[in-house]
Coordinates of C-alpha atoms in Angstrom, one line a residue:
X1 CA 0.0 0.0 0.0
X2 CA 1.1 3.3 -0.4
X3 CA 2.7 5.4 2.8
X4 CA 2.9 9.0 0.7
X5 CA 1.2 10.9 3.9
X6 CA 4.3 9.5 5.8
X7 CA 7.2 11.5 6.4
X8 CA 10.1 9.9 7.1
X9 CA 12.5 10.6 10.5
X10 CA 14.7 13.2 9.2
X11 CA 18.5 12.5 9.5
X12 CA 19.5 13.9 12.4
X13 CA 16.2 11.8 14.1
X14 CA 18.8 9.1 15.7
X15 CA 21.3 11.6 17.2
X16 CA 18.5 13.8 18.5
X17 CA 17.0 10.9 20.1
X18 CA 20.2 9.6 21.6
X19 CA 21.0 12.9 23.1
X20 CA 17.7 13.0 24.5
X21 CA 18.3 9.8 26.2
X22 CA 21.4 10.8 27.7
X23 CA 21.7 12.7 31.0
X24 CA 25.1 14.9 30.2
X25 CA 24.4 16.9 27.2
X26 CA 22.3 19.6 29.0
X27 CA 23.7 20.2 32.0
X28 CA 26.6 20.8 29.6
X29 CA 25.0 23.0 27.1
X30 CA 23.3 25.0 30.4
X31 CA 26.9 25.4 31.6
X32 CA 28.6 26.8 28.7
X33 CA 25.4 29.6 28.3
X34 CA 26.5 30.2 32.0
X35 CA 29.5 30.9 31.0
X36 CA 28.8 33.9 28.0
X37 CA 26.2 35.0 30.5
X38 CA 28.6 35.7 33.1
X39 CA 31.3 37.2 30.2
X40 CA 28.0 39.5 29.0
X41 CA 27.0 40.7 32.2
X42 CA 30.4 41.3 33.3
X43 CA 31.0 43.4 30.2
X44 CA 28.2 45.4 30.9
X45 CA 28.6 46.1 34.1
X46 CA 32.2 47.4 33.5
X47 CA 30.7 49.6 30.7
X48 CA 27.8 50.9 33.3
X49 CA 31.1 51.9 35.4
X50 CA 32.9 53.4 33.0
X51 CA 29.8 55.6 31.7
X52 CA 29.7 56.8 35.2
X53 CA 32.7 57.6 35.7
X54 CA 33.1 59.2 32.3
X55 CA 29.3 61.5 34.1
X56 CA 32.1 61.9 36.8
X57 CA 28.7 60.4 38.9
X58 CA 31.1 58.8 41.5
X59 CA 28.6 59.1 44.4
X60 CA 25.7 56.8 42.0
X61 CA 29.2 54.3 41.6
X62 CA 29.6 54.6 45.3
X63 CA 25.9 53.4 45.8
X64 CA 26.4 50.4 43.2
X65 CA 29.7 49.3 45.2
X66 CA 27.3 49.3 48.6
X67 CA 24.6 47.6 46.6
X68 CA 27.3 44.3 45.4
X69 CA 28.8 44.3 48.8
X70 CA 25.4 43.7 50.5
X71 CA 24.7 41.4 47.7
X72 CA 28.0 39.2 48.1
X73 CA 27.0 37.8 51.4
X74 CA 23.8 36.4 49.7
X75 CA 26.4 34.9 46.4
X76 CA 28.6 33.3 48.6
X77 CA 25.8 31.4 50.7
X78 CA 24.0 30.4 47.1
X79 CA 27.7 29.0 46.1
X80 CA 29.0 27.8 49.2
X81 CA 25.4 25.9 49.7
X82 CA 24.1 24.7 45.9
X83 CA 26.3 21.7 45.5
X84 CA 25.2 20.8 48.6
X85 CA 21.6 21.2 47.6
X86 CA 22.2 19.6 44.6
X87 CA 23.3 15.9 46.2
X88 CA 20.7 16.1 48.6
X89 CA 17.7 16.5 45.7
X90 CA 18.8 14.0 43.2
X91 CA 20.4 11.2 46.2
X92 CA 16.3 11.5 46.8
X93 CA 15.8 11.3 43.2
X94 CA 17.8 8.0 43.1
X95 CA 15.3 6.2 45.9
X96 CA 12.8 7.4 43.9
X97 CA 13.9 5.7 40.8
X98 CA 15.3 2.5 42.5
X99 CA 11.8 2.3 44.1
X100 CA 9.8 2.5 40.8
X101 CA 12.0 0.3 38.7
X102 CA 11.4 -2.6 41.7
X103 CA 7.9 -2.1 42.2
X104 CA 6.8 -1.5 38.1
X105 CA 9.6 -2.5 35.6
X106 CA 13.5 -1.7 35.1
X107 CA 12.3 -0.7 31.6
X108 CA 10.3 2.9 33.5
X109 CA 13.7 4.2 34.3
X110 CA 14.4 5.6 30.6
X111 CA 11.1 7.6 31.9
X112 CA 13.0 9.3 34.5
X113 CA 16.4 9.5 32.0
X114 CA 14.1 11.3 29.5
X115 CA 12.0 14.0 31.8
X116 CA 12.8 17.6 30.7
X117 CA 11.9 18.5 34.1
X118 CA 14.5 16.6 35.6
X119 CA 17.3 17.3 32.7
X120 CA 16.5 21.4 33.1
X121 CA 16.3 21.2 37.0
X122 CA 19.9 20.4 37.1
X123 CA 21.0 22.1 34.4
X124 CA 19.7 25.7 36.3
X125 CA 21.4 24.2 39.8
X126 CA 24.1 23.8 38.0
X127 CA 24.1 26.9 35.6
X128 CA 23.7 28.8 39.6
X129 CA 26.5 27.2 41.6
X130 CA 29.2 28.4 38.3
X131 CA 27.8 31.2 37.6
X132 CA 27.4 32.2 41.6
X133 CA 31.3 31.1 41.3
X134 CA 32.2 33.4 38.7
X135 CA 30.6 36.4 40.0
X136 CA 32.7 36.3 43.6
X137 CA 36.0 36.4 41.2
X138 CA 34.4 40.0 39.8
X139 CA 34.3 41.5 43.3
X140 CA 37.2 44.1 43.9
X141 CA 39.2 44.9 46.9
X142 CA 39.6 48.7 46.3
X143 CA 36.2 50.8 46.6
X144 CA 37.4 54.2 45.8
X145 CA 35.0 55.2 43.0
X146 CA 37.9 56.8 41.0
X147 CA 39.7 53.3 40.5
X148 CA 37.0 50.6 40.4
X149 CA 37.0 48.8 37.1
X150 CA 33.5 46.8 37.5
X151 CA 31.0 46.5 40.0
X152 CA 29.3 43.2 39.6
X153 CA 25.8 45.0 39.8
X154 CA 23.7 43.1 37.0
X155 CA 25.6 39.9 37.8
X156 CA 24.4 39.9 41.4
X157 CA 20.7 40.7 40.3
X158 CA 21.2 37.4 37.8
X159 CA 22.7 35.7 40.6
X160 CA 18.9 36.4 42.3
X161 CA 16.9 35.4 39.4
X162 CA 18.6 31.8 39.1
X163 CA 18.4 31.6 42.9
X164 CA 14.3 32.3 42.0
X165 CA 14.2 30.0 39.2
X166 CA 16.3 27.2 40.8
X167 CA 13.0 27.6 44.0
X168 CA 10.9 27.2 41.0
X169 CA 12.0 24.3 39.1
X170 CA 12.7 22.7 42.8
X171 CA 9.0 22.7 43.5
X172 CA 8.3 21.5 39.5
X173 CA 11.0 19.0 40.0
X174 CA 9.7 17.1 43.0
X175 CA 5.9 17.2 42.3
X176 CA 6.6 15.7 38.6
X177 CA 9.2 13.2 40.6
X178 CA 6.4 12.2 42.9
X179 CA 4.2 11.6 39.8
X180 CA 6.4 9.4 38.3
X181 CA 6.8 7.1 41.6
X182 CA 2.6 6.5 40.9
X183 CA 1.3 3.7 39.0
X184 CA -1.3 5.7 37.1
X185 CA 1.0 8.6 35.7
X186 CA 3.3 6.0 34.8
X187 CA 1.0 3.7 32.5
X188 CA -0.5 7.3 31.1
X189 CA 3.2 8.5 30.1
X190 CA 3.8 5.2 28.7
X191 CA 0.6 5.6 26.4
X192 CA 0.9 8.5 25.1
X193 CA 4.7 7.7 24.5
X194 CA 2.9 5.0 22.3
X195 CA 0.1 6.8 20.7
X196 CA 3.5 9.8 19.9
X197 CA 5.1 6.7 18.2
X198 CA 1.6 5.7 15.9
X199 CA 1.5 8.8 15.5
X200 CA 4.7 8.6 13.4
X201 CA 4.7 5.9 11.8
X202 CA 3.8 4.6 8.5
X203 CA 0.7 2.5 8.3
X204 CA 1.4 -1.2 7.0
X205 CA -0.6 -3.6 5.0
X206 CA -0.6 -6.5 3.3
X207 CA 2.6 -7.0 0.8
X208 CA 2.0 -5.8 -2.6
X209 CA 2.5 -8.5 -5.0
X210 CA 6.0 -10.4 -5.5
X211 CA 9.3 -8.5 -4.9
X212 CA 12.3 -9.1 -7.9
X213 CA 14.2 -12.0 -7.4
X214 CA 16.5 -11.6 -4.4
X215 CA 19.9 -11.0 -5.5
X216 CA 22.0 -10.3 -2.7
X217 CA 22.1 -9.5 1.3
X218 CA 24.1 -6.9 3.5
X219 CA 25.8 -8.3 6.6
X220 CA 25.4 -6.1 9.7
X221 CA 29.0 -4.6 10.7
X222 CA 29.3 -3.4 14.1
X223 CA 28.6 -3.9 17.7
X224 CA 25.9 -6.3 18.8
X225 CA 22.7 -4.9 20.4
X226 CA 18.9 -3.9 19.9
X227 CA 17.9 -2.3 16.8
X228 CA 16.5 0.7 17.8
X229 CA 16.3 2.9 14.9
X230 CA 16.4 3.1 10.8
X231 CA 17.2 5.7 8.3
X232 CA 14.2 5.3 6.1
X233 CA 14.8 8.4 3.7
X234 CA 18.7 7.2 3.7
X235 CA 18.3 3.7 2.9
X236 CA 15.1 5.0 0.5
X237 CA 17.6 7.2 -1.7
X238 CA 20.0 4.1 -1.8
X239 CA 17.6 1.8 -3.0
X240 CA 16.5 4.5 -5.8
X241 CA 20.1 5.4 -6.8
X242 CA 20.8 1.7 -7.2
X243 CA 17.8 0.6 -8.8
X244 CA 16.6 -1.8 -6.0
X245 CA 14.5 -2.7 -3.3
X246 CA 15.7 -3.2 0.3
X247 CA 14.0 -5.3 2.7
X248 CA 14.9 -4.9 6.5
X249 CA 15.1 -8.4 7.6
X250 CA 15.0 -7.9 11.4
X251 CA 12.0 -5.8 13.4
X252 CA 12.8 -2.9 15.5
X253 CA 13.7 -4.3 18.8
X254 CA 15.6 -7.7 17.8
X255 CA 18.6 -8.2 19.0
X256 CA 21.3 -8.2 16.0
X257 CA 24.9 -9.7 16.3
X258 CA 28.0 -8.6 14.0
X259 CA 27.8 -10.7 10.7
X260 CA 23.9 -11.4 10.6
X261 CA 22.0 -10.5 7.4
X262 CA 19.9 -7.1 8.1
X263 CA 19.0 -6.2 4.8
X264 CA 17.9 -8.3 1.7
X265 CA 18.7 -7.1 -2.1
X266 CA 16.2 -7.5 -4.5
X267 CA 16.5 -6.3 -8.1
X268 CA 19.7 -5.7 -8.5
X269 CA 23.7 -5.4 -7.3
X270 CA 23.9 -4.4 -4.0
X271 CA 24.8 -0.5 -3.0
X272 CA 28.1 0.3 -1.8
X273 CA 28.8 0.2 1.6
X274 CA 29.1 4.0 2.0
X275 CA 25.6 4.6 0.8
X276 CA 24.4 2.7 4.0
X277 CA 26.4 4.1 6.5
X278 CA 24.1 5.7 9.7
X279 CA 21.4 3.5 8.0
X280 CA 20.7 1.4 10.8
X281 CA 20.9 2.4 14.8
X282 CA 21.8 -0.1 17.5
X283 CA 21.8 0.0 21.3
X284 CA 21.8 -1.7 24.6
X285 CA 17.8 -1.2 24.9
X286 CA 15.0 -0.8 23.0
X287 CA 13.2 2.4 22.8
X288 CA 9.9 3.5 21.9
X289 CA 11.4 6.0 19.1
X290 CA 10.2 3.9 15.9
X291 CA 9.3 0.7 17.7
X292 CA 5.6 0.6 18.0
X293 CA 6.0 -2.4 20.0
X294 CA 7.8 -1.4 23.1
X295 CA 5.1 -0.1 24.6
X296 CA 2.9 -2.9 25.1
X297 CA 6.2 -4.8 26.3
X298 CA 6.2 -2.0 28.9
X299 CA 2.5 -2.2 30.6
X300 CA 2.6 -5.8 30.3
X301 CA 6.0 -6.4 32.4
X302 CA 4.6 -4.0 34.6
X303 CA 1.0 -6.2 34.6
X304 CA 2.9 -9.1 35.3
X305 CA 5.3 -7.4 38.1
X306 CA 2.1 -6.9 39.7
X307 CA 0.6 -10.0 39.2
X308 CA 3.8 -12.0 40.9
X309 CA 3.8 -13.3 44.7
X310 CA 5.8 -10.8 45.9
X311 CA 4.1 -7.8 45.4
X312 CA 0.5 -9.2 44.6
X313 CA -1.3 -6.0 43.2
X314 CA -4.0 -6.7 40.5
X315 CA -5.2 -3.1 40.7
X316 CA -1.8 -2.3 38.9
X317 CA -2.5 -5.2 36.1
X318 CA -6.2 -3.9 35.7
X319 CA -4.8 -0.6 35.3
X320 CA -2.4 -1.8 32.4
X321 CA -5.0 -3.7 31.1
X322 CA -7.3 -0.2 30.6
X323 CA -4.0 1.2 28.8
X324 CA -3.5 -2.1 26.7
X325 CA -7.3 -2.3 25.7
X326 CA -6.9 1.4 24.6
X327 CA -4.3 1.1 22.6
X328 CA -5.6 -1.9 20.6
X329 CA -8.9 0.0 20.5
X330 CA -6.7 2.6 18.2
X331 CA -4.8 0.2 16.0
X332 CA -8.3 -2.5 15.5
X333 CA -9.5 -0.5 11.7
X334 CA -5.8 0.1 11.0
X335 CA -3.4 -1.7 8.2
X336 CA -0.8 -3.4 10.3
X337 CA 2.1 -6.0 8.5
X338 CA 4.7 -4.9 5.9
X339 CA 5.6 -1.2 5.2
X340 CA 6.4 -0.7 1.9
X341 CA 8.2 3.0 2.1
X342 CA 8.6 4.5 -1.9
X343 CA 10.7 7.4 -3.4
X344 CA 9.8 10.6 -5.0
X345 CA 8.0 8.6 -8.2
X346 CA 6.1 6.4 -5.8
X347 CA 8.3 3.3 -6.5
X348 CA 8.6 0.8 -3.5
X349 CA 12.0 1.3 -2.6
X350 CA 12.2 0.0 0.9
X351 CA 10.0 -3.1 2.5
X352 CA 9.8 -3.1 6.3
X353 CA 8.0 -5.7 8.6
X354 CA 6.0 -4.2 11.4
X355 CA 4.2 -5.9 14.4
X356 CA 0.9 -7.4 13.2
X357 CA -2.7 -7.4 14.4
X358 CA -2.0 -11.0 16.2
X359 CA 1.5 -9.9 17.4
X360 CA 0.3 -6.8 19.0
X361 CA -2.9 -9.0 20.8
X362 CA -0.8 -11.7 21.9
X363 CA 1.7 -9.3 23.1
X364 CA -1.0 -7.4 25.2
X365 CA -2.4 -10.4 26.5
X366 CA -1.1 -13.6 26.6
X367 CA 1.5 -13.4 29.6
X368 CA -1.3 -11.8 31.5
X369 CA -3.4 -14.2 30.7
X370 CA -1.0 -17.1 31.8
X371 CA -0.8 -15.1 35.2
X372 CA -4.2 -13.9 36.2
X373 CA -6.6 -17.2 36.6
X374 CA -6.1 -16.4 40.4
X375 CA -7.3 -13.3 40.4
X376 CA -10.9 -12.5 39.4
X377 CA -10.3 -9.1 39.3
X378 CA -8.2 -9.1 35.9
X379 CA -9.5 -12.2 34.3
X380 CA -13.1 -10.2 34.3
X381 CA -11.0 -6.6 33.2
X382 CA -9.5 -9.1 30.6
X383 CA -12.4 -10.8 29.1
X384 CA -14.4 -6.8 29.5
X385 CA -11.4 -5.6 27.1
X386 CA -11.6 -9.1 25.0
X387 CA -15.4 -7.8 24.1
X388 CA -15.3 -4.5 23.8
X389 CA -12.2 -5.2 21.0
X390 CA -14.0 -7.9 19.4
X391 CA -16.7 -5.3 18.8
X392 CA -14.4 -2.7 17.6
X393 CA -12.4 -5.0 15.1
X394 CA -13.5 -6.5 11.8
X395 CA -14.2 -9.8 11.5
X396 CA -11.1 -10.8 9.8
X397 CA -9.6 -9.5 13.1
X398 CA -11.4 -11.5 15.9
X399 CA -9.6 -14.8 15.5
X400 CA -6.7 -13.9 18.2
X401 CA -9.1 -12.1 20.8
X402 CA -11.5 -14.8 20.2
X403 CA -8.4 -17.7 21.1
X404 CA -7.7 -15.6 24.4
X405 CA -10.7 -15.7 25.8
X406 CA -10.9 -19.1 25.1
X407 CA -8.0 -20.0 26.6
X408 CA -8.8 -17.7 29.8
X409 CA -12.1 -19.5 30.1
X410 CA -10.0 -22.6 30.2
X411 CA -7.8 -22.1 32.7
X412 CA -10.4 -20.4 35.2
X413 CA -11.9 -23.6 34.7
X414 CA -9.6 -25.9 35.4
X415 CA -8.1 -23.5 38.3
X416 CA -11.5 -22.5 39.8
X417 CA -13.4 -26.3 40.9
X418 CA -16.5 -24.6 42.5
X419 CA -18.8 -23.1 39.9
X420 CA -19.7 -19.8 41.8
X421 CA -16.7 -18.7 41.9
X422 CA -16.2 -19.7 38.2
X423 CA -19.2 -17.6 37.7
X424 CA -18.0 -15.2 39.4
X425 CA -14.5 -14.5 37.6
X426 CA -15.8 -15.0 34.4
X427 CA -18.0 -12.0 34.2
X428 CA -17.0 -9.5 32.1
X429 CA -16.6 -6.2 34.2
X430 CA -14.3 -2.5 33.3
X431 CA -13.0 -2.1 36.6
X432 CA -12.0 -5.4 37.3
X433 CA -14.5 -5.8 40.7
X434 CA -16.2 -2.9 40.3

């Protein structure tokens, strides 16, 4: 089918995604604008002194000097005190992070990684404590208003407004951290994280007929890890230059080891090696940039953390379970399969297998399944979701929804002897026990 309503992730989509995954390029970035701040209010406030002095106003330069000395008590408390500040916050932060990965999934951490709030809370504490820094190395001994250079006026009123905006994002910081540490924000971030990534994506379908012969593969060269991300428009104008169609043998979140085909030729030679550089992204973890999948794999780990004997919380699974049903509900009417992604002159160019209809159901379902026949809260939340899907897909669709609740009859059979409380766990019901 044709994807010409899809754009494809620009070049620099990889990178921008990596940096936003990593915790060190903004503080950085924050710390280097502190810097030309500083250099710009220092330059100013020497050129407020000279115009003064030039007014021969040396009693208005005598007020300004009174002004930063009052003002350098308050700059070296904010300095002496904002590292300190700063290991007590995130040290919390840590618990915080340690707790939710035990009690919901390992995999919520890249949550916590990612949060602007987070990232731009430490980049202003940080930003504060060097800029605070820099602006006790302006302050001069001599305070004769004939021979002071600079009076670190503006500087100290700067020095304020971080101060201001580090109370701010403080307050920001540790409601949105306290958010995060709750099951229900969690799953919701998660979701729309998933409905950002459908969103995105191309739409698959079916495949379109017979591809040319296959006349070649390329051998992945590098480090071994998850595939996390693909070039389409790079691998696209490859393809077009060389007359061929690519076919990306492995899905987004495989695992891919050095010397293992990850694209199939068909049509023609193969393009050179330099054509299909930066083509295809690997990592230690999956992430929900491209991979529609990851998701789901999220709110069911977290269903089935929840589910286990040691923590014992079906509210959590039913909660996932709302979150799963939803995002099924979205993808029921849409094409799902192989992505066929063209050039300019609509030729297929690039053929790309995506999670189908049954992948995506069994992935939402059948672990939970497997793990909820002793708890008749989620097995009547399941079979609820089960019927309101079956309702929303076609009938071409209803095959794997129909096998679940098959199945999850089964097994509240055979683990439920007494028919009441069969009957009881097999009702369908939204809110699990409501």
């Amino acid at each position: 089918m044709s994807d010409r309503g899809y754009r494809p992730p620009r070049a620099l989509s990889a990178l921008r995604e990596h940096l936003r995954e990593s915790f060190w390029f903004a503080p950085t970035l924050t710390l280097i604008c502190a810097v030309v701040l500083w250099l710009v209010a220092s330059a100013i406030d020497e050129q407020i002194v000279a115009h003064l002095q030039d007014e021969q106003a040396y009693d208005e330069i005598k007020d300004l000097v009174s002004i930063a000395e009052d003002t350098k008590t308050i700059v070296t408390t904010v300095s002496s005190a904002m590292m300190t500040f700063i290991g007590v916050v995130f040290s919390i932060s840590l618990v915080a992070v340690q707790m939710a990965s035990g009690q919901l999934t390992p995999r919520v951490v890249r949550i916590f990684v990612r949060s602007r709030i987070s990232k731009l809370t430490l980049s202003v504490f940080l930003a504060t404590f060097v800029f605070s820094l820099l602006v006790l190395s302006s302050y001069e001994s001599t305070v004769n208003p004939r021979r002071v250079v600079s009076v670190p006026f503006l500087q100290s009123v700067l020095t304020a407004g971080l101060v201001g905006l580090s109370l701010l994002l403080f307050i920001a910081y540790v409601s949105a951290t306290l958010r995060l540490m709750q099951v229900g924000p969690v799953v919701d971030r998660i979701t729309r994280d998933s409905f950002h990534v459908l969103r995105r994506m191309p739409v698959g379908g079916p495949r379109e007929g017979a591809l040319p012969a296959r006349s070649g593969q390329i051998l992945y060269e590098g480090r071994a890890g998850v595939l996390r991300d693909v070039n389409v428009a790079r691998l696209v104008r490859a393809a077009r230059k060389q007359g061929v169609v690519l076919r990306l043998i492995p899905r987004l979140g495989d695992f891919v080891v050095p010397g293992t085909p990850v694209l199939a030729v068909h049509g023609g030679a193969a393009p050179p090696r330099r054509a299909l550089r930066y083509t295809v992204f690997v990592g230690v973890e999956r992430t929900l940039h491209q991979d529609l999948a990851f998701g789901l794999r999220q709110l069911s780990d977290i269903a089935l953390r929840a589910l286990s004997s040691a923590v014992n919380d079906p509210t959590t699974a039913v909660q996932c379970l709302d979150r799963i049903v939803q995002f099924l509900a979205a993808v029921a009417k849409l094409p799902l399969g192989v992505v066929h992604h063209r050039d300019r002159k609509d030729v297929v160019r690039l053929v790309q297998d995506v999670p189908g209809w049954a992948d995506l159901v069994d992935l939402g379902f059948e672990e939970i399944r497997r793990c909820a026949t002793d708890s008749p809260q989620v097995t009547r939340r399941l079979l609820a979701g089960i019927d309101d899907l079956v309702l929303l897909a076609g009938p071409e669709r209803q095959h794997p929804l129909v096998r679940h609740r098959e199945l999850l009859v089964q097994a509240v059979r055979r683990a439920a002897p007494d028919a009441a409380e069969r009957e009881f766990a097999l009702l369908p019901d939204r809110q699990g026990i409501g």
